[in-house]
mmCIF file of C-alpha atoms in Angstrom:
data_model
loop_
_atom_site.group_PDB
_atom_site.id
_atom_site.type_symbol
_atom_site.label_atom_id
_atom_site.label_comp_id
_atom_site.label_asym_id
_atom_site.label_seq_id
_atom_site.Cartn_x
_atom_site.Cartn_y
_atom_site.Cartn_z
ATOM 1 C CA UNK A 1 31.923 8.156 -26.332
ATOM 2 C CA UNK A 2 33.762 6.055 -23.735
ATOM 3 C CA UNK A 3 32.367 5.966 -20.202
ATOM 4 C CA UNK A 4 34.389 8.007 -17.739
ATOM 5 C CA UNK A 5 32.691 6.549 -14.668
ATOM 6 C CA UNK A 6 35.398 3.923 -14.155
ATOM 7 C CA UNK A 7 37.868 6.617 -13.107
ATOM 8 C CA UNK A 8 35.739 7.350 -10.044
ATOM 9 C CA UNK A 9 34.861 10.640 -8.359
ATOM 10 C CA UNK A 10 36.347 13.090 -5.866
ATOM 11 C CA UNK A 11 35.027 16.038 -3.885
ATOM 12 C CA UNK A 12 35.355 19.491 -5.428
ATOM 13 C CA UNK A 13 33.744 22.185 -3.337
ATOM 14 C CA UNK A 14 30.324 20.938 -2.282
ATOM 15 C CA UNK A 15 30.004 18.280 -5.015
ATOM 16 C CA UNK A 16 31.551 14.984 -5.984
ATOM 17 C CA UNK A 17 32.722 15.249 -9.600
ATOM 18 C CA UNK A 18 34.030 12.666 -12.024
ATOM 19 C CA UNK A 19 37.800 12.571 -12.077
ATOM 20 C CA UNK A 20 38.032 13.217 -15.813
ATOM 21 C CA UNK A 21 37.007 16.769 -16.653
ATOM 22 C CA UNK A 22 37.786 19.181 -19.454
ATOM 23 C CA UNK A 23 40.112 22.187 -19.731
ATOM 24 C CA UNK A 24 38.920 24.964 -22.024
ATOM 25 C CA UNK A 25 42.205 26.807 -22.612
ATOM 26 C CA UNK A 26 42.679 25.412 -26.130
ATOM 27 C CA UNK A 27 39.346 26.835 -27.262
ATOM 28 C CA UNK A 28 40.944 30.269 -27.652
ATOM 29 C CA UNK A 29 43.169 31.243 -30.581
ATOM 30 C CA UNK A 30 46.937 30.666 -30.898
ATOM 31 C CA UNK A 31 48.824 31.604 -27.748
ATOM 32 C CA UNK A 32 45.515 31.397 -25.838
ATOM 33 C CA UNK A 33 44.704 34.756 -27.404
ATOM 34 C CA UNK A 34 41.870 35.883 -29.624
ATOM 35 C CA UNK A 35 39.082 33.781 -31.132
ATOM 36 C CA UNK A 36 39.456 30.186 -32.344
ATOM 37 C CA UNK A 37 39.774 29.439 -36.029
ATOM 38 C CA UNK A 38 36.583 27.367 -35.870
ATOM 39 C CA UNK A 39 34.084 28.524 -33.258
ATOM 40 C CA UNK A 40 31.540 25.874 -34.242
ATOM 41 C CA UNK A 41 34.134 23.154 -33.597
ATOM 42 C CA UNK A 42 34.837 24.632 -30.156
ATOM 43 C CA UNK A 43 31.144 24.554 -29.323
ATOM 44 C CA UNK A 44 30.920 20.959 -30.546
ATOM 45 C CA UNK A 45 33.769 19.863 -28.256
ATOM 46 C CA UNK A 46 32.113 21.366 -25.180
ATOM 47 C CA UNK A 47 28.765 19.775 -25.964
ATOM 48 C CA UNK A 48 30.413 16.429 -26.661
ATOM 49 C CA UNK A 49 32.276 16.570 -23.351
ATOM 50 C CA UNK A 50 29.109 17.181 -21.337
ATOM 51 C CA UNK A 51 27.224 14.546 -23.333
ATOM 52 C CA UNK A 52 29.987 12.076 -22.406
ATOM 53 C CA UNK A 53 29.447 12.744 -18.696
ATOM 54 C CA UNK A 54 32.075 15.412 -18.000
ATOM 55 C CA UNK A 55 30.776 17.407 -15.042
ATOM 56 C CA UNK A 56 33.588 19.889 -14.361
ATOM 57 C CA UNK A 57 35.133 22.354 -16.784
ATOM 58 C CA UNK A 58 38.209 24.486 -16.124
ATOM 59 C CA UNK A 59 38.365 27.932 -17.699
ATOM 60 C CA UNK A 60 39.334 31.556 -17.121
ATOM 61 C CA UNK A 61 38.307 34.926 -18.442
ATOM 62 C CA UNK A 62 41.964 35.634 -19.221
ATOM 63 C CA UNK A 63 41.827 32.911 -21.884
ATOM 64 C CA UNK A 64 41.279 34.966 -24.998
ATOM 65 C CA UNK A 65 40.630 37.145 -23.008
ATOM 66 C CA UNK A 66 36.902 36.509 -22.541
ATOM 67 C CA UNK A 67 36.757 34.119 -25.512
ATOM 68 C CA UNK A 68 36.529 30.721 -23.832
ATOM 69 C CA UNK A 69 33.928 31.831 -21.288
ATOM 70 C CA UNK A 70 31.756 33.306 -24.014
ATOM 71 C CA UNK A 71 31.997 30.071 -25.993
ATOM 72 C CA UNK A 72 31.159 28.004 -22.899
ATOM 73 C CA UNK A 73 28.062 30.131 -22.331
ATOM 74 C CA UNK A 74 26.970 29.815 -25.956
ATOM 75 C CA UNK A 75 27.541 26.055 -25.992
ATOM 76 C CA UNK A 76 26.161 25.008 -22.612
ATOM 77 C CA UNK A 77 23.872 27.647 -21.092
ATOM 78 C CA UNK A 78 21.465 27.002 -19.479
ATOM 79 C CA UNK A 79 23.929 24.793 -17.664
ATOM 80 C CA UNK A 80 23.205 21.259 -16.430
ATOM 81 C CA UNK A 81 22.513 21.216 -12.693
ATOM 82 C CA UNK A 82 25.516 18.959 -12.021
ATOM 83 C CA UNK A 83 28.062 20.970 -14.006
ATOM 84 C CA UNK A 84 30.845 22.608 -11.971
ATOM 85 C CA UNK A 85 32.635 25.453 -13.742
ATOM 86 C CA UNK A 86 36.030 26.293 -12.265
ATOM 87 C CA UNK A 87 37.689 29.549 -13.238
ATOM 88 C CA UNK A 88 40.918 31.410 -12.424
ATOM 89 C CA UNK A 89 41.779 34.997 -11.584
ATOM 90 C CA UNK A 90 45.023 36.790 -10.748
ATOM 91 C CA UNK A 91 46.264 37.653 -14.225
ATOM 92 C CA UNK A 92 45.338 39.729 -17.249
ATOM 93 C CA UNK A 93 46.527 39.713 -20.842
ATOM 94 C CA UNK A 94 48.594 42.364 -22.525
ATOM 95 C CA UNK A 95 48.064 43.406 -26.132
ATOM 96 C CA UNK A 96 51.303 41.525 -26.903
ATOM 97 C CA UNK A 97 49.734 38.288 -25.545
ATOM 98 C CA UNK A 98 51.752 38.569 -22.322
ATOM 99 C CA UNK A 99 50.482 37.325 -18.953
ATOM 100 C CA UNK A 100 50.450 40.152 -16.434
ATOM 101 C CA UNK A 101 49.843 39.779 -12.663
ATOM 102 C CA UNK A 102 46.546 41.337 -11.570
ATOM 103 C CA UNK A 103 46.431 41.010 -7.781
ATOM 104 C CA UNK A 104 44.927 44.242 -6.472
ATOM 105 C CA UNK A 105 41.479 44.070 -4.811
ATOM 106 C CA UNK A 106 40.079 46.169 -7.664
ATOM 107 C CA UNK A 107 41.549 43.880 -10.329
ATOM 108 C CA UNK A 108 40.361 40.722 -8.558
ATOM 109 C CA UNK A 109 36.845 42.100 -8.128
ATOM 110 C CA UNK A 110 36.736 43.067 -11.793
ATOM 111 C CA UNK A 111 37.966 39.605 -12.788
ATOM 112 C CA UNK A 112 35.176 37.954 -10.805
ATOM 113 C CA UNK A 113 32.601 40.270 -12.391
ATOM 114 C CA UNK A 114 33.997 39.552 -15.876
ATOM 115 C CA UNK A 115 33.805 35.795 -15.305
ATOM 116 C CA UNK A 116 30.250 36.078 -14.019
ATOM 117 C CA UNK A 117 29.147 38.199 -16.970
ATOM 118 C CA UNK A 118 30.806 36.153 -19.714
ATOM 119 C CA UNK A 119 29.715 32.820 -18.251
ATOM 120 C CA UNK A 120 26.227 34.109 -17.498
ATOM 121 C CA UNK A 121 26.283 33.098 -13.840
ATOM 122 C CA UNK A 122 25.117 34.674 -10.587
ATOM 123 C CA UNK A 123 27.912 33.009 -8.588
ATOM 124 C CA UNK A 124 31.080 31.156 -9.533
ATOM 125 C CA UNK A 125 31.331 27.539 -8.329
ATOM 126 C CA UNK A 126 35.096 27.520 -7.753
ATOM 127 C CA UNK A 127 37.613 30.317 -8.281
ATOM 128 C CA UNK A 128 41.324 29.511 -8.289
ATOM 129 C CA UNK A 129 43.597 32.370 -7.313
ATOM 130 C CA UNK A 130 46.518 32.101 -9.723
ATOM 131 C CA UNK A 131 49.714 33.206 -7.989
ATOM 132 C CA UNK A 132 51.957 35.087 -10.410
ATOM 133 C CA UNK A 133 55.173 35.692 -8.467
ATOM 134 C CA UNK A 134 56.857 33.572 -11.161
ATOM 135 C CA UNK A 135 54.900 32.489 -14.251
ATOM 136 C CA UNK A 136 57.287 29.548 -14.720
ATOM 137 C CA UNK A 137 56.256 27.858 -11.482
ATOM 138 C CA UNK A 138 55.519 28.310 -7.776
ATOM 139 C CA UNK A 139 57.640 30.888 -5.938
ATOM 140 C CA UNK A 140 57.473 31.749 -2.258
ATOM 141 C CA UNK A 141 55.829 34.959 -1.099
ATOM 142 C CA UNK A 142 52.827 35.980 0.959
ATOM 143 C CA UNK A 143 49.415 35.496 -0.646
ATOM 144 C CA UNK A 144 47.506 37.034 2.271
ATOM 145 C CA UNK A 145 46.469 40.286 0.537
ATOM 146 C CA UNK A 146 45.022 38.886 -2.715
ATOM 147 C CA UNK A 147 43.457 35.859 -1.034
ATOM 148 C CA UNK A 148 41.805 38.064 1.601
ATOM 149 C CA UNK A 149 40.310 40.146 -1.224
ATOM 150 C CA UNK A 150 38.965 36.999 -2.890
ATOM 151 C CA UNK A 151 37.593 35.733 0.431
ATOM 152 C CA UNK A 152 35.672 39.015 0.752
ATOM 153 C CA UNK A 153 34.062 38.367 -2.640
ATOM 154 C CA UNK A 154 33.161 34.911 -1.371
ATOM 155 C CA UNK A 155 31.462 36.452 1.667
ATOM 156 C CA UNK A 156 29.532 38.692 -0.732
ATOM 157 C CA UNK A 157 28.104 35.563 -2.375
ATOM 158 C CA UNK A 158 29.853 35.960 -5.742
ATOM 159 C CA UNK A 159 32.135 32.953 -5.195
ATOM 160 C CA UNK A 160 31.140 29.633 -3.642
ATOM 161 C CA UNK A 161 34.531 27.976 -3.197
ATOM 162 C CA UNK A 162 38.178 29.019 -3.451
ATOM 163 C CA UNK A 163 41.221 27.186 -4.758
ATOM 164 C CA UNK A 164 44.853 28.101 -5.347
ATOM 165 C CA UNK A 165 47.002 27.744 -8.453
ATOM 166 C CA UNK A 166 50.791 27.817 -8.904
ATOM 167 C CA UNK A 167 51.432 27.615 -5.167
ATOM 168 C CA UNK A 168 53.765 26.038 -2.625
ATOM 169 C CA UNK A 169 52.792 24.044 0.489
ATOM 170 C CA UNK A 170 53.754 27.057 2.619
ATOM 171 C CA UNK A 171 51.362 29.273 0.665
ATOM 172 C CA UNK A 172 48.596 26.698 1.064
ATOM 173 C CA UNK A 173 49.176 26.730 4.827
ATOM 174 C CA UNK A 174 48.984 30.529 4.813
ATOM 175 C CA UNK A 175 45.844 30.432 2.716
ATOM 176 C CA UNK A 176 44.065 28.003 5.026
ATOM 177 C CA UNK A 177 44.278 30.585 7.805
ATOM 178 C CA UNK A 178 42.184 32.930 5.646
ATOM 179 C CA UNK A 179 39.569 30.638 4.090
ATOM 180 C CA UNK A 180 38.848 27.041 3.161
ATOM 181 C CA UNK A 181 40.872 25.891 0.144
ATOM 182 C CA UNK A 182 39.056 23.199 -1.867
ATOM 183 C CA UNK A 183 41.672 22.503 -4.543
ATOM 184 C CA UNK A 184 45.213 23.151 -5.696
ATOM 185 C CA UNK A 185 46.028 23.520 -9.395
ATOM 186 C CA UNK A 186 49.725 23.169 -10.204
ATOM 187 C CA UNK A 187 51.926 21.945 -13.052
ATOM 188 C CA UNK A 188 52.264 18.175 -12.806
ATOM 189 C CA UNK A 189 52.464 15.231 -15.160
ATOM 190 C CA UNK A 190 54.336 11.993 -15.775
ATOM 191 C CA UNK A 191 57.603 13.828 -16.426
ATOM 192 C CA UNK A 192 57.189 16.897 -14.197
ATOM 193 C CA UNK A 193 56.747 15.592 -10.662
ATOM 194 C CA UNK A 194 57.911 18.303 -8.284
ATOM 195 C CA UNK A 195 54.615 18.067 -6.388
ATOM 196 C CA UNK A 196 54.733 14.358 -5.508
ATOM 197 C CA UNK A 197 54.833 14.937 -1.742
ATOM 198 C CA UNK A 198 52.372 17.839 -2.002
ATOM 199 C CA UNK A 199 49.811 15.632 -3.763
ATOM 200 C CA UNK A 200 50.079 12.954 -1.096
ATOM 201 C CA UNK A 201 49.636 15.504 1.698
ATOM 202 C CA UNK A 202 46.553 16.955 0.003
ATOM 203 C CA UNK A 203 45.127 13.447 -0.473
ATOM 204 C CA UNK A 204 45.433 12.829 3.261
ATOM 205 C CA UNK A 205 43.485 16.045 3.852
ATOM 206 C CA UNK A 206 40.807 15.212 1.263
ATOM 207 C CA UNK A 207 41.724 18.179 -0.965
ATOM 208 C CA UNK A 208 41.556 17.915 -4.752
ATOM 209 C CA UNK A 209 44.724 18.337 -6.811
ATOM 210 C CA UNK A 210 44.222 19.422 -10.424
ATOM 211 C CA UNK A 211 47.358 19.136 -12.578
ATOM 212 C CA UNK A 212 47.582 21.632 -15.383
ATOM 213 C CA UNK A 213 49.517 20.560 -18.473
ATOM 214 C CA UNK A 214 48.729 16.900 -17.637
ATOM 215 C CA UNK A 215 49.921 15.976 -21.151
ATOM 216 C CA UNK A 216 52.844 18.403 -21.248
ATOM 217 C CA UNK A 217 51.017 21.548 -22.348
ATOM 218 C CA UNK A 218 52.696 23.479 -25.136
ATOM 219 C CA UNK A 219 55.438 20.809 -25.253
ATOM 220 C CA UNK A 220 53.672 17.415 -25.399
ATOM 221 C CA UNK A 221 55.157 14.571 -23.396
ATOM 222 C CA UNK A 222 57.699 12.471 -25.251
ATOM 223 C CA UNK A 223 59.333 9.360 -23.823
ATOM 224 C CA UNK A 224 60.495 6.094 -25.325
ATOM 225 C CA UNK A 225 59.280 4.269 -22.216
ATOM 226 C CA UNK A 226 55.856 5.913 -22.495
ATOM 227 C CA UNK A 227 55.638 4.974 -26.178
ATOM 228 C CA UNK A 228 56.661 1.382 -25.446
ATOM 229 C CA UNK A 229 54.021 0.970 -22.731
ATOM 230 C CA UNK A 230 51.375 2.456 -25.002
ATOM 231 C CA UNK A 231 52.250 0.022 -27.814
ATOM 232 C CA UNK A 232 51.996 -2.948 -25.440
ATOM 233 C CA UNK A 233 48.608 -1.831 -24.173
ATOM 234 C CA UNK A 234 47.180 -0.871 -27.552
ATOM 235 C CA UNK A 235 46.668 2.717 -26.419
ATOM 236 C CA UNK A 236 48.062 6.116 -27.315
ATOM 237 C CA UNK A 237 50.901 7.608 -25.243
ATOM 238 C CA UNK A 238 48.593 10.402 -24.079
ATOM 239 C CA UNK A 239 45.962 7.905 -22.904
ATOM 240 C CA UNK A 240 48.639 6.101 -20.913
ATOM 241 C CA UNK A 241 49.867 9.379 -19.410
ATOM 242 C CA UNK A 242 46.322 10.224 -18.278
ATOM 243 C CA UNK A 243 45.729 6.710 -16.938
ATOM 244 C CA UNK A 244 48.947 7.014 -14.915
ATOM 245 C CA UNK A 245 47.657 10.230 -13.352
ATOM 246 C CA UNK A 246 44.327 8.578 -12.495
ATOM 247 C CA UNK A 247 46.211 5.784 -10.747
ATOM 248 C CA UNK A 248 48.763 8.133 -9.137
ATOM 249 C CA UNK A 249 46.453 9.447 -6.380
ATOM 250 C CA UNK A 250 42.706 9.379 -5.675
ATOM 251 C CA UNK A 251 42.477 13.164 -5.249
ATOM 252 C CA UNK A 252 43.772 13.984 -8.748
ATOM 253 C CA UNK A 253 41.147 15.545 -11.029
ATOM 254 C CA UNK A 254 42.125 15.753 -14.690
ATOM 255 C CA UNK A 255 41.341 18.589 -17.090
ATOM 256 C CA UNK A 256 42.994 17.654 -20.405
ATOM 257 C CA UNK A 257 42.137 20.173 -23.087
ATOM 258 C CA UNK A 258 41.535 19.842 -26.806
ATOM 259 C CA UNK A 259 39.739 21.611 -29.628
ATOM 260 C CA UNK A 260 38.916 18.313 -31.396
ATOM 261 C CA UNK A 261 36.010 15.950 -30.683
ATOM 262 C CA UNK A 262 38.120 13.007 -31.865
ATOM 263 C CA UNK A 263 40.929 13.951 -29.477
ATOM 264 C CA UNK A 264 38.363 14.434 -26.708
ATOM 265 C CA UNK A 265 37.195 10.846 -27.227
ATOM 266 C CA UNK A 266 40.775 9.617 -26.977
ATOM 267 C CA UNK A 267 41.364 11.527 -23.739
ATOM 268 C CA UNK A 268 38.179 10.283 -22.094
ATOM 269 C CA UNK A 269 38.976 6.683 -23.043
ATOM 270 C CA UNK A 270 41.850 6.855 -20.536
ATOM 271 C CA UNK A 271 39.241 6.289 -17.824
ATOM 272 C CA UNK A 272 38.832 2.679 -18.974
ATOM 273 C CA UNK A 273 42.544 1.941 -19.444
ATOM 274 C CA UNK A 274 43.955 -0.360 -16.776
ATOM 275 C CA UNK A 275 47.696 -0.120 -16.153
ATOM 276 C CA UNK A 276 49.419 -3.364 -15.064
ATOM 277 C CA UNK A 277 51.852 -3.062 -12.190
ATOM 278 C CA UNK A 278 54.904 -3.605 -14.405
ATOM 279 C CA UNK A 279 53.787 -0.844 -16.775
ATOM 280 C CA UNK A 280 53.180 1.491 -13.854
ATOM 281 C CA UNK A 281 56.669 0.795 -12.535
ATOM 282 C CA UNK A 282 58.173 1.705 -15.922
ATOM 283 C CA UNK A 283 56.170 4.906 -16.021
ATOM 284 C CA UNK A 284 57.078 5.802 -12.452
ATOM 285 C CA UNK A 285 60.711 5.902 -13.525
ATOM 286 C CA UNK A 286 60.022 8.667 -16.040
ATOM 287 C CA UNK A 287 60.691 12.077 -14.552
ATOM 288 C CA UNK A 288 62.549 15.191 -15.516
ATOM 289 C CA UNK A 289 65.641 16.032 -13.413
ATOM 290 C CA UNK A 290 64.810 18.039 -10.238
#
């Protein structure tokens, strides 16, 4: 496995973690619903990631639901002392595979208990409150009520640190009046760059930014410029896209997901890929229309 140390570290909660982590969403079945086709392969990917030095894993009990957390527990428990497991609450799954907001204090408390039980933990390292005003992206609206409920669970000792997902800068400012926010998890990648200014502001404050869909998610990144840079550097387009994110800002923590050990190796090799200035300039010009 390639060394991921070259990408450096950044603070997440009370620990410094390596900037290349792993996202567990793809360990569930199609549509992030139900069990995977090959559970043994899913377990192998998790063990390979930790063996390669990955020390933070992103998950949620609404992946499956319950599936990815149960696989993580089977694969990695008892957990290494340095492993940070980050989970999300604020949604539940319908029988039709839909994503349904679940913001009430009762629903949030149940979500925390479900994550604890399925992961086999006494306390959750980091819990991201996923804001569901619009599943397509951040939308303004007060987050005081659900975040206050989560902060109460933190005071009860069930949650160590709190982050926010799918949020705007205004919602972050509101959230900071309620509790410390250790990370923001929003949609961002080489082509989807709405959060450019947000990332820079968080970097100045020393707050981690964790882009979800760093490789495009359900619609993988495609760009002739990206392909051309990758060919010149002898890398894959996805490795280049991850290397660009590593270079983009020091507070970016990456959680690319995969259900394949071979693909995991490719993703982690991005840590050792150096982007020349001219290549970075070409990549900077790739962005979807605002």
